[in-house]
XYZ file of C-alpha atoms in Angstrom:
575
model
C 3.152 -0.386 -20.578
C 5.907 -2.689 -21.435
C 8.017 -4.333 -18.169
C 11.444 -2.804 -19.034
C 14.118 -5.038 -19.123
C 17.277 -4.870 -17.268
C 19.853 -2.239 -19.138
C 17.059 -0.805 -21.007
C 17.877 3.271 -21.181
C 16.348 5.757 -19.038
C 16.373 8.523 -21.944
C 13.670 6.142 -23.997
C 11.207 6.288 -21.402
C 8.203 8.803 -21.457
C 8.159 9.965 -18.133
C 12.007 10.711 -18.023
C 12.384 14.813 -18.581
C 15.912 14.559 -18.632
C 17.649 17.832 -16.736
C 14.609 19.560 -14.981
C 14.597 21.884 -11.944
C 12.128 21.209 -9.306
C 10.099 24.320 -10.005
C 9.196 23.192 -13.370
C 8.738 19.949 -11.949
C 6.139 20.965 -10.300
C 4.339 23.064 -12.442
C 3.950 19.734 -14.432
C 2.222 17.801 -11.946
C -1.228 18.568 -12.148
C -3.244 15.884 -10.283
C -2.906 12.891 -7.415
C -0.521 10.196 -8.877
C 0.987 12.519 -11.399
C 4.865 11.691 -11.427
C 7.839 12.091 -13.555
C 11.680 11.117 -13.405
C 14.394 13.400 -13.690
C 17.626 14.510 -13.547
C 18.511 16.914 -11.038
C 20.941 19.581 -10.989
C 21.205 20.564 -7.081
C 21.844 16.936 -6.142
C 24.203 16.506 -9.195
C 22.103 14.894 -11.727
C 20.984 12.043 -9.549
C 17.543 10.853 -10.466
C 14.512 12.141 -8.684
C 10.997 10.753 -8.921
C 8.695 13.554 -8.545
C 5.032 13.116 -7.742
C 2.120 14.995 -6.803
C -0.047 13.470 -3.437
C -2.617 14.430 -1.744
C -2.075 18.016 -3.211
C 1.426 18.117 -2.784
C 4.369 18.026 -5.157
C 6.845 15.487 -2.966
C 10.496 14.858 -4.543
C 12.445 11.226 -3.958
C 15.719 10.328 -4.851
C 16.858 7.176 -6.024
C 19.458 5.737 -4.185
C 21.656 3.871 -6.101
C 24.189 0.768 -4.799
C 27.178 -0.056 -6.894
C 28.052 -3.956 -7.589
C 31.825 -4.297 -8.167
C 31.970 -5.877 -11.787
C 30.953 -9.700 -12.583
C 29.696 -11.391 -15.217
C 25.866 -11.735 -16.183
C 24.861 -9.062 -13.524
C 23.987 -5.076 -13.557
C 27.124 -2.793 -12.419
C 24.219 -1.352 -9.753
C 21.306 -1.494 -8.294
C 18.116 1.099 -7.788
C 16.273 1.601 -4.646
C 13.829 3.942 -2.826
C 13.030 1.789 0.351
C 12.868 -1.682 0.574
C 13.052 -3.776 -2.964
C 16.186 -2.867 -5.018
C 16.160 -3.491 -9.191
C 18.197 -3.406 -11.670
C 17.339 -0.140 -13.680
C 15.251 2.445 -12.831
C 12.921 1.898 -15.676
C 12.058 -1.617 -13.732
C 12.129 0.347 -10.183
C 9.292 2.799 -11.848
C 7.696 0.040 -13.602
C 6.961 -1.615 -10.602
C 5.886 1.202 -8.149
C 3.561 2.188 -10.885
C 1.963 -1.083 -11.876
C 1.568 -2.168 -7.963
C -0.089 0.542 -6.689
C 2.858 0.401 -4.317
C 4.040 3.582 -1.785
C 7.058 5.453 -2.641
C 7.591 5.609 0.770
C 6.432 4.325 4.371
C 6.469 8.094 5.951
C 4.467 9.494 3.220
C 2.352 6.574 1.234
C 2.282 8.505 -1.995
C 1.435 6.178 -4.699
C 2.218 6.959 -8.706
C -0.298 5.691 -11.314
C 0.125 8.825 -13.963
C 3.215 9.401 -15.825
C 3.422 12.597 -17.303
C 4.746 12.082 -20.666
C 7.903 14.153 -22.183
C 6.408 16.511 -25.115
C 9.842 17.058 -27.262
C 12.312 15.265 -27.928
C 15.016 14.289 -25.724
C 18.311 16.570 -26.615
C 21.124 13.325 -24.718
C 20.684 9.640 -24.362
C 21.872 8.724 -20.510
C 22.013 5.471 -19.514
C 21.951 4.697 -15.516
C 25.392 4.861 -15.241
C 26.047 7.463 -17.428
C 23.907 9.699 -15.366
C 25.261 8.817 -12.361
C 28.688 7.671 -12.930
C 30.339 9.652 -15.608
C 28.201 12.467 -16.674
C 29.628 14.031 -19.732
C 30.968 17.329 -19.527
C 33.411 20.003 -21.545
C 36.496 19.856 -19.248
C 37.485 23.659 -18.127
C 40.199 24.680 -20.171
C 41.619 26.529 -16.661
C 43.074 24.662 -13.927
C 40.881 23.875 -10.971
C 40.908 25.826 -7.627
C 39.903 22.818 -5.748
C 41.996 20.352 -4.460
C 41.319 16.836 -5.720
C 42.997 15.107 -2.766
C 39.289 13.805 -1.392
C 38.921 10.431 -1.416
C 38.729 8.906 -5.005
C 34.927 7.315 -4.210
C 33.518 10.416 -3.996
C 31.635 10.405 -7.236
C 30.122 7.009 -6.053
C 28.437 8.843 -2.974
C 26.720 11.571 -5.673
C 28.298 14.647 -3.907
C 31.149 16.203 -5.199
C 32.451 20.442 -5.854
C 32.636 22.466 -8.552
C 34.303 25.744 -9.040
C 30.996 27.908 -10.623
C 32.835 31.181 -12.313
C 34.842 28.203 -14.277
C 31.611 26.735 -15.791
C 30.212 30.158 -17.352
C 33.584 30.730 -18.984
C 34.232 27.330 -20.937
C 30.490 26.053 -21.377
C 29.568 27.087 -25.049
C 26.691 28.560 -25.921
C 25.901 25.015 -27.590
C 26.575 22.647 -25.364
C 24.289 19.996 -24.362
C 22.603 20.612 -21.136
C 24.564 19.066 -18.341
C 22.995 16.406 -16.141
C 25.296 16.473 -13.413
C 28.049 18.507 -12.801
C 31.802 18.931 -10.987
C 31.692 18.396 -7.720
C 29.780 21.163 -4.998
C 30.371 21.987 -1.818
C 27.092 20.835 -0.295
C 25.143 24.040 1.459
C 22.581 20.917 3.274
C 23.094 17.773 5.591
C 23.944 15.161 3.283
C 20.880 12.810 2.404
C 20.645 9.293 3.033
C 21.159 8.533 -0.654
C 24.738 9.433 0.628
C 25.332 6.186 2.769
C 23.366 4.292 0.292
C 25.868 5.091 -1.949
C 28.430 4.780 -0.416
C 27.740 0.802 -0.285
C 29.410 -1.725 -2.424
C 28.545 -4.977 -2.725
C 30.233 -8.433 -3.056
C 28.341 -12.105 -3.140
C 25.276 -10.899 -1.956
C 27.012 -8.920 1.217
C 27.004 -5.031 1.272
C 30.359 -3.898 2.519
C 31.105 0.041 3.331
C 34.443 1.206 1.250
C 36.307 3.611 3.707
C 37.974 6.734 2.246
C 41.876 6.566 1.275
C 42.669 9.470 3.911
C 40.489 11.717 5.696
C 39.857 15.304 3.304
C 41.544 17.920 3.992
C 38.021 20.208 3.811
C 37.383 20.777 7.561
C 33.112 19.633 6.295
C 31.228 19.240 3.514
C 28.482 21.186 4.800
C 28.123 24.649 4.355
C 25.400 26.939 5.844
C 22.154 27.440 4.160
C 21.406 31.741 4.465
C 17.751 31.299 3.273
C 17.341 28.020 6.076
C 14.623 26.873 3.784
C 12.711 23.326 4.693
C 14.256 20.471 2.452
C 12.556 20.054 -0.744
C 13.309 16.026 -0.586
C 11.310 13.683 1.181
C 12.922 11.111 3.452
C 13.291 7.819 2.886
C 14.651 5.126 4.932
C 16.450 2.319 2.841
C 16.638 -1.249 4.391
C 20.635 -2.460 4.117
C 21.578 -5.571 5.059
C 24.080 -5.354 8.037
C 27.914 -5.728 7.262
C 29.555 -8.613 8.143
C 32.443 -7.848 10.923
C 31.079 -4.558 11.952
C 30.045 -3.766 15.521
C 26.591 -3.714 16.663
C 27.002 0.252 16.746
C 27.918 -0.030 12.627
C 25.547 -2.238 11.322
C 21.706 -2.139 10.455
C 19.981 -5.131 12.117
C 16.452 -6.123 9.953
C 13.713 -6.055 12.189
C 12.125 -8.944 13.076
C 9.778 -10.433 11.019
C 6.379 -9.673 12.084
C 3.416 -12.525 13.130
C 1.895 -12.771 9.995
C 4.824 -13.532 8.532
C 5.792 -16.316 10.784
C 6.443 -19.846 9.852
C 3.732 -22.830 10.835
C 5.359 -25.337 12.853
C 5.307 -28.243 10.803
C 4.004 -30.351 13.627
C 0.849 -27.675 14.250
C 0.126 -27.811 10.582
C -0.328 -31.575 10.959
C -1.910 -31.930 14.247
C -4.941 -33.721 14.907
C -7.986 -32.984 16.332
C -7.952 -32.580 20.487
C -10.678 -31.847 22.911
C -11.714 -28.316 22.783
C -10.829 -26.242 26.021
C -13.239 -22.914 25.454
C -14.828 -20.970 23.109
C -12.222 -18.898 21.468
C -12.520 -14.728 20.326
C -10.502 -13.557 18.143
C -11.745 -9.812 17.755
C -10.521 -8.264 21.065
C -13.009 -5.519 22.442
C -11.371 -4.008 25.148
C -8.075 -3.304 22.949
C -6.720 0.340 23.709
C -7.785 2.857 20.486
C -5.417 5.760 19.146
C -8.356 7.266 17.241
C -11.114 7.258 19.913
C -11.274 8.446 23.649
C -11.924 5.787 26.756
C -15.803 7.708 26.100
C -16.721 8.420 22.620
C -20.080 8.981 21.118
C -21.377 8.133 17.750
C -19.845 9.032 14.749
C -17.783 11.870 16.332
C -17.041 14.975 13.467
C -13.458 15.051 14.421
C -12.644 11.002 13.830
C -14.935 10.568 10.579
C -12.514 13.518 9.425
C -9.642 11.885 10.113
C -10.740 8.399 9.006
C -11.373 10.034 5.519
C -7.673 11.553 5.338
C -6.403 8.326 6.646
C -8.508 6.633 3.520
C -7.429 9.360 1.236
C -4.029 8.545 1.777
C -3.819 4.802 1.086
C -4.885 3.568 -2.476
C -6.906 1.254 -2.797
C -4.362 -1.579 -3.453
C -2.948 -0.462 0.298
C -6.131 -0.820 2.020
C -6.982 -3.897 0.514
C -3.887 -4.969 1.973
C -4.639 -3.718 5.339
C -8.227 -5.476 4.804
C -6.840 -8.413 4.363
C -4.398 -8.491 7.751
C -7.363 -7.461 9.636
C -9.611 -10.240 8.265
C -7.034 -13.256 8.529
C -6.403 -11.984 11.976
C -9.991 -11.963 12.591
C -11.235 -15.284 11.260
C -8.289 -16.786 12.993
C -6.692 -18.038 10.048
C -3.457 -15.835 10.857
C -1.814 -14.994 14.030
C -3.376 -17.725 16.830
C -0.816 -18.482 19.483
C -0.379 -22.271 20.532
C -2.901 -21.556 23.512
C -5.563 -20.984 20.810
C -4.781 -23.702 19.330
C -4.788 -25.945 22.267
C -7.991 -24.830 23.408
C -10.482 -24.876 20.409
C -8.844 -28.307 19.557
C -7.747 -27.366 15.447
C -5.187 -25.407 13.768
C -7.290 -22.689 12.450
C -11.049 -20.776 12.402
C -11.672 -21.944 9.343
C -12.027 -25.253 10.775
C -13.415 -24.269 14.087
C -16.200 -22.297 12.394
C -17.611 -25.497 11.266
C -17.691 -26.994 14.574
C -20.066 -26.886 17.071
C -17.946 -24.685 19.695
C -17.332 -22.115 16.923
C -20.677 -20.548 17.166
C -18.614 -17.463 19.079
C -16.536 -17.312 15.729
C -19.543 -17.346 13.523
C -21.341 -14.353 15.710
C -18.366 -12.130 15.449
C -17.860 -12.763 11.523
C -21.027 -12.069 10.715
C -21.027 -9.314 12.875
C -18.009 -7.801 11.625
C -19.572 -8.101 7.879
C -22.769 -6.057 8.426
C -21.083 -3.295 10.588
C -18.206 -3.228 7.894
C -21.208 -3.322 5.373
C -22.937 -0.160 7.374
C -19.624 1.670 7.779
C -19.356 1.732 3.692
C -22.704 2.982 3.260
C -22.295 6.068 5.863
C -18.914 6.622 3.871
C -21.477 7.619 0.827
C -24.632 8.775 2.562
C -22.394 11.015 5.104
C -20.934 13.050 1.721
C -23.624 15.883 2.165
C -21.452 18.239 0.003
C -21.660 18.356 -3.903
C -23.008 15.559 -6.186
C -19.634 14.726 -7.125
C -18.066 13.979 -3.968
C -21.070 11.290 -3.387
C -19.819 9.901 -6.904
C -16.249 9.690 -6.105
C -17.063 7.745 -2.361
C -18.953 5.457 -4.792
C -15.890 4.973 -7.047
C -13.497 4.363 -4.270
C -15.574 1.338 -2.681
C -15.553 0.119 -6.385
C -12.029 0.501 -6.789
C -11.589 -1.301 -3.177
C -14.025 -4.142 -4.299
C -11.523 -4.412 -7.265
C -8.856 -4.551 -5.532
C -10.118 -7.273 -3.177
C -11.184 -9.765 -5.450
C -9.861 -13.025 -6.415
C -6.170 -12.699 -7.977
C -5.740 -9.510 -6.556
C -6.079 -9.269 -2.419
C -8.143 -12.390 -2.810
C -9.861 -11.271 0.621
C -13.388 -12.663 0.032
C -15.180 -11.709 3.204
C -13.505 -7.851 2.695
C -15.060 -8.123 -0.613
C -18.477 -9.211 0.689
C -18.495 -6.728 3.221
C -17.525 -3.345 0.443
C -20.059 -5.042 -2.333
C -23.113 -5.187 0.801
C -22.568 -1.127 1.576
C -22.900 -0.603 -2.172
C -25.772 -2.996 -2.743
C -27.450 -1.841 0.319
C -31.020 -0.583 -0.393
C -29.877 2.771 0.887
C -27.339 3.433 -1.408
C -28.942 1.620 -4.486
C -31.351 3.871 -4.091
C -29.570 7.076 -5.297
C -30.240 7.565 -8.684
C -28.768 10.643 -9.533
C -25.635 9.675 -7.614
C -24.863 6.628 -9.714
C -25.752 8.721 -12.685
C -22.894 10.806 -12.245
C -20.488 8.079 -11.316
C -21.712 6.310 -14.687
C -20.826 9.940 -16.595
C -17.898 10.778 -14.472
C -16.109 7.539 -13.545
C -17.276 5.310 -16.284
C -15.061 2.236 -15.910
C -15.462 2.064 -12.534
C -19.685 2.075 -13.139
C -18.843 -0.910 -16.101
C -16.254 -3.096 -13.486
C -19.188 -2.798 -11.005
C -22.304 -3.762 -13.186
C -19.956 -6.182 -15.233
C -17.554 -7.651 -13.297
C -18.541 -7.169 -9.314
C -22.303 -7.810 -9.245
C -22.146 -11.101 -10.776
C -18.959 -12.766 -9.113
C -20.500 -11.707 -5.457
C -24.141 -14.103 -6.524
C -21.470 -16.137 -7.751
C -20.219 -16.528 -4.200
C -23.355 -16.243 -2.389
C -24.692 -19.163 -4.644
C -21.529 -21.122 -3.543
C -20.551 -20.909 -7.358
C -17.677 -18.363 -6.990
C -13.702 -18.700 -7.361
C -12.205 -20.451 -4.273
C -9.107 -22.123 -4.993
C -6.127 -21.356 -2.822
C -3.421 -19.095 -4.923
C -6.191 -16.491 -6.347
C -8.139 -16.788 -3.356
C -6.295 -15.956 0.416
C -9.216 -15.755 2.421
C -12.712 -17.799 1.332
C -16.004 -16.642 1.585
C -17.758 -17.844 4.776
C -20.537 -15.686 5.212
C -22.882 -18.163 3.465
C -21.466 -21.293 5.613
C -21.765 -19.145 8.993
C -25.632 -17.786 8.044
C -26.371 -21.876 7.157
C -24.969 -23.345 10.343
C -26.768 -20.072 12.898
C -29.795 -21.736 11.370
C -30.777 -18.936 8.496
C -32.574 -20.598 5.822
C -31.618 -20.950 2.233
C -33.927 -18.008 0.168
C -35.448 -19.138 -3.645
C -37.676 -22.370 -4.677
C -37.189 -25.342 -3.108
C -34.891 -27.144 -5.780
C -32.791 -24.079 -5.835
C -32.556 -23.585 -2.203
C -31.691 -27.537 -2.298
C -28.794 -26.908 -4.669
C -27.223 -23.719 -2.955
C -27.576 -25.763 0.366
C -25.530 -28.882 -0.994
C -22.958 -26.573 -2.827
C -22.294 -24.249 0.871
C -22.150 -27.930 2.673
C -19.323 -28.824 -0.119
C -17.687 -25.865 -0.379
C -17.124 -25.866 3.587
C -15.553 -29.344 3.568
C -12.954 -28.338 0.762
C -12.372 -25.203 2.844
C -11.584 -26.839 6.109
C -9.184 -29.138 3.993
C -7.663 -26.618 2.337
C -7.148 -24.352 5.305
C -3.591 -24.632 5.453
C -2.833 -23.794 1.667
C -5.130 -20.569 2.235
C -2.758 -19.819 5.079
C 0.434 -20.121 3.111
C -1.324 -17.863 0.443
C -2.190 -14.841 2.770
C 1.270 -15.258 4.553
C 2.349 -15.056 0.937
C 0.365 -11.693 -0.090
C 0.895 -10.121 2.765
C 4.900 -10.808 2.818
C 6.840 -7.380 3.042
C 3.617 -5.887 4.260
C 4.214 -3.071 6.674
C 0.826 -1.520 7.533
C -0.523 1.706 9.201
C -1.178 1.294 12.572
C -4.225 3.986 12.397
C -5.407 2.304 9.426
C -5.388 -1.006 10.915
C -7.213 -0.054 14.038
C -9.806 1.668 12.024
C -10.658 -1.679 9.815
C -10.776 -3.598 13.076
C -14.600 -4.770 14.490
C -14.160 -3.071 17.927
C -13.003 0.278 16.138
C -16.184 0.326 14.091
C -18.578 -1.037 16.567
C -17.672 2.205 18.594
C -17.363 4.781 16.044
C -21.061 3.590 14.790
C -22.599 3.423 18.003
C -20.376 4.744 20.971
C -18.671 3.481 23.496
C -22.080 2.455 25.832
C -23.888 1.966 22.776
C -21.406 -0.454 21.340
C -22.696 -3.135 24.227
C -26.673 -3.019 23.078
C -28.326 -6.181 21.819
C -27.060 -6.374 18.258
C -30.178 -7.216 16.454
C -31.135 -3.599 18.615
C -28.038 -2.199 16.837
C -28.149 -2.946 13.698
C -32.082 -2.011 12.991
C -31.524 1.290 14.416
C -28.435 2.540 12.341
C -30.366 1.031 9.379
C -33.222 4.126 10.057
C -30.140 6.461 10.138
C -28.868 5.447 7.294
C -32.703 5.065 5.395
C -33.280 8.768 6.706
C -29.583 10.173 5.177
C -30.506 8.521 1.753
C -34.231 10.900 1.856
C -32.056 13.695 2.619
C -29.517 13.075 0.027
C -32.457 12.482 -2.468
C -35.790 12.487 -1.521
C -38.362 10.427 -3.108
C -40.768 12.107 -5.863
């Protein structure tokens, strides 16, 4: 698909239907990511993105802010949440292509557009459709008063007189994608105060009505007091200047990984360490588990797989990524931190003597990451096909992580070990069906993912700051606790002197990766359930309980690795 450029009309695009009621709407949307755009006639030929999501058909209206006229820029600007464009074609372009939510509330993501099959019967540009929707004037005289204030058509809700329309519309007449103005029978939407905005030099100033309307509301009760068929979303505006506090819509502030590095603690040099520093807190309060839980409770794995079902794969790489930085201390330490393991960041303490807490926890956090991807496979004890699809989804996850995407390297290590695991390797008839069913995910894995992760393992891999945000460590932390290099000697000898390099340009580099994951993860607002459930405490007590969670973890780790051996002979036993 093309990028659409700005101007470029919303009638040539394939997913546009043009005037389409809901109903039909949704009888189009078949599957998960299916979505179309069009025009609709209850909220007077505004454009609606509708999408299907987690079996639902949900309905989102574009909000639209008008510029006052200038040279070299659009007359308006498109918006569902946060980012506004130019045209819708560039809004859709870009939800689409990023893998991006439609919304906080709801995360439904588009990746399907559901093509028009005819041809369209009227060309609409944006403003056409919104603005200045073409119509055959009544040939009566109006019932309505038109003494409302004159920006009315800006805010998208206006009133028509209906007995008027069947009498002058002829029986040819192109369909209508708005209409006359309606007395509204629902609360007005927040596309209405969206609307509503103008702006001027980057500053988005509210336009107050001429004089108040002589309509007592706009509202009118709704007899059949059915739920609303639009889903809410919550547009960022930038406050107005000279409003009062009460009037205007503060940002929020910016959250820690998004926070500048004092120039002075990017530069500072080494100091006396203090004490061994933790990152991975394991007495934090949990949302998802009890103060007592025992291993692998029914009721959270079921919610941890709706939570997952909810989130594409580009979001939870995201939400991977936080987790990790935060984790390898790379994002997020506090000046005490610094102060007391003497550098600026884990990636440099974890080649240091006192960061042999830092290296336990990482490599801790990879293998019960690694076992928590394997259960998400050898738990599916339904159909053949559901064992396939948990196979596709770490795949799509892996993709999603690797360099110039996420760029989260130990995320990536941690997905490609649960599929690589002897346990899950081991199902043959599984990956069968996810090389018939879900063929390009079965190619990017046996082409793509296998040989970039012994790539990295070798030391060989991508790690350059800007593709990469977070490096691959796991080799460097198994090297320094004393594992020993596997292979023949000269190859052992090579590996070993490529790890030893690759740790020196990592600890040098340490502030560029730091700029990069501030970078990918700007704008990033996760799930706090999510979050939790990527976190090492979460899964260290959803895997083994809450008293189990304190065992010896060599004790830990064998053990689940005989649960998991004895799932994969009950998924498919050996002939």
């Amino acid at each position: 698909m093309q990028v659409p450029q700005d101007g470029e009309d919303l009638a040539g695009q394939p997913w546009y239907h043009g005037l389409l009621s809901r109903q039909k709407a949704e009888a189009l949307l078949q599957q998960n990511g299916d979505f179309l755009v069009r025009a609709s006639g209850s909220r007077g030929g505004n454009p609606v993105i509708s999408c299907r999501w987690r079996g639902s058909a949900l309905h989102f209206e574009v909000f639209r802010v008008a510029l006052r006229p200038r040279p070299g820029r659009p007359t308006a600007l498109f918006q569902l949440e946060d980012e506004q464009f130019p045209s819708i074609p560039a809004l859709v372009h870009s939800y689409m292509t990023g893998r991006r939510p439609l919304s906080q509330a709801t995360g439904a993501v588009v990746s399907r557009p559901v093509t028009w099959q005819g041809p369209l019967r009227r060309s609409f540009s944006e403003d056409t459709l919104m603005d200045g929707p073409a119509r055959i004037e009544p040939l009566r005289a109006r019932k309505w008063s038109n003494s409302q204030p004159a920006d009315l058509a800006h805010m998208g809700r206006s009133r028509e007189d209906p007995a008027g329309m069947a009498s002058t519309m002829p029986i040819s007449a192109l369909p209508r994608t708005s209409s006359d103005p309606v007395l509204l029978k629902a609360p007005a939407p927040l596309g209405t105060v969206a609307d509503s905005l103008r702006a001027s030099d980057g500053q988005l100033q509210a336009k107050a009505p001429t004089k108040p309307p002589r309509t007592p509301s706009f509202e009118l009760p709704d007899a059949s007091e059915r739920p609303p068929t639009y889903c809410e979303l919550v547009p960022r505006v930038p406050s107005v200047q000279g409003t009062s506090p009460s009037q205007s819509c503060p940002e929020p502030e910016a959250p820690w990984w998004e926070a500048e590095e004092d120039e002075e603690e990017e530069n500072r040099c080494f100091t006396r360490p203090q004490a061994e520093i933790s990152f991975c807190p394991h007495d934090a309060p949990s949302c998802l588990l009890g103060p007592q839980n025992r291993p692998l409770e029914p009721q959270v794995l079921h919610t941890l797989r709706g939570l997952f079902l909810e989130h594409h794969p580009g979001s939870t790489a995201l939400h991977l990524l936080l987790v990790d930085c935060q984790a390898t201390g790379l994002l997020g330490v506090t000046r005490d931190q610094r102060g007391n393991m003497g550098v600026s960041s884990g990636l440099e303490l974890l080649t240091l003597p006192h960061g042999h807490h830092l290296r336990l926890e990482l490599l801790e956090r990879h293998q019960t990451l690694a076992l928590a991807g394997a259960l998400a496979v050898l738990g599916c004890s339904g159909p053949l096909e559901e064992r396939a699809a948990a196979l596709r989804g770490l795949v799509e996850l892996a993709l999603a992580l690797r360099p110039g995407a996420a760029g989260d390297l130990p995320g990536l290590a941690a997905v490609m070990g649960a599929l690589l695991m002897p346990q899950v390797s081991r199902l043959e008839h599984t990956w069968r069906q996810l090389r018939r069913s879900h063929t390009e995910a079965a190619l990017a894995f046996e082409q793509e993912l296998k040989p970039l992760m012994r790539a990295l393992d070798e030391g060989a891999g991508p790690c350059d700051p800007g593709e990469v945000a977070l490096p691959h460590v796991a080799p460097m932390v198994r090297l320094l606790e004393g594992e020993e290099v596997a292979g023949p000697l000269d190859e052992s000898c090579e590996r070993l002197l490529r790890t030893l390099h690759g740790a020196r340009h990592m600890v040098r580099d340490a502030p560029k990766f730091r700029k990069v994951a501030a970078q990918r993860l700007r704008g990033f607002r996760p799930n706090p359930e999510l979050r939790e459930a990527l976190t090492t405490g979460f899964v260290r007590r959803l895997l083994w309980g809450s008293r189990g969670a304190g065992a010896p973890r060599a004790e830990r780790f064998e053990k689940f690795q005989r649960v998991l051996g004895v799932l994969s002979q009950r998924l498919e036993p050996d002939r």
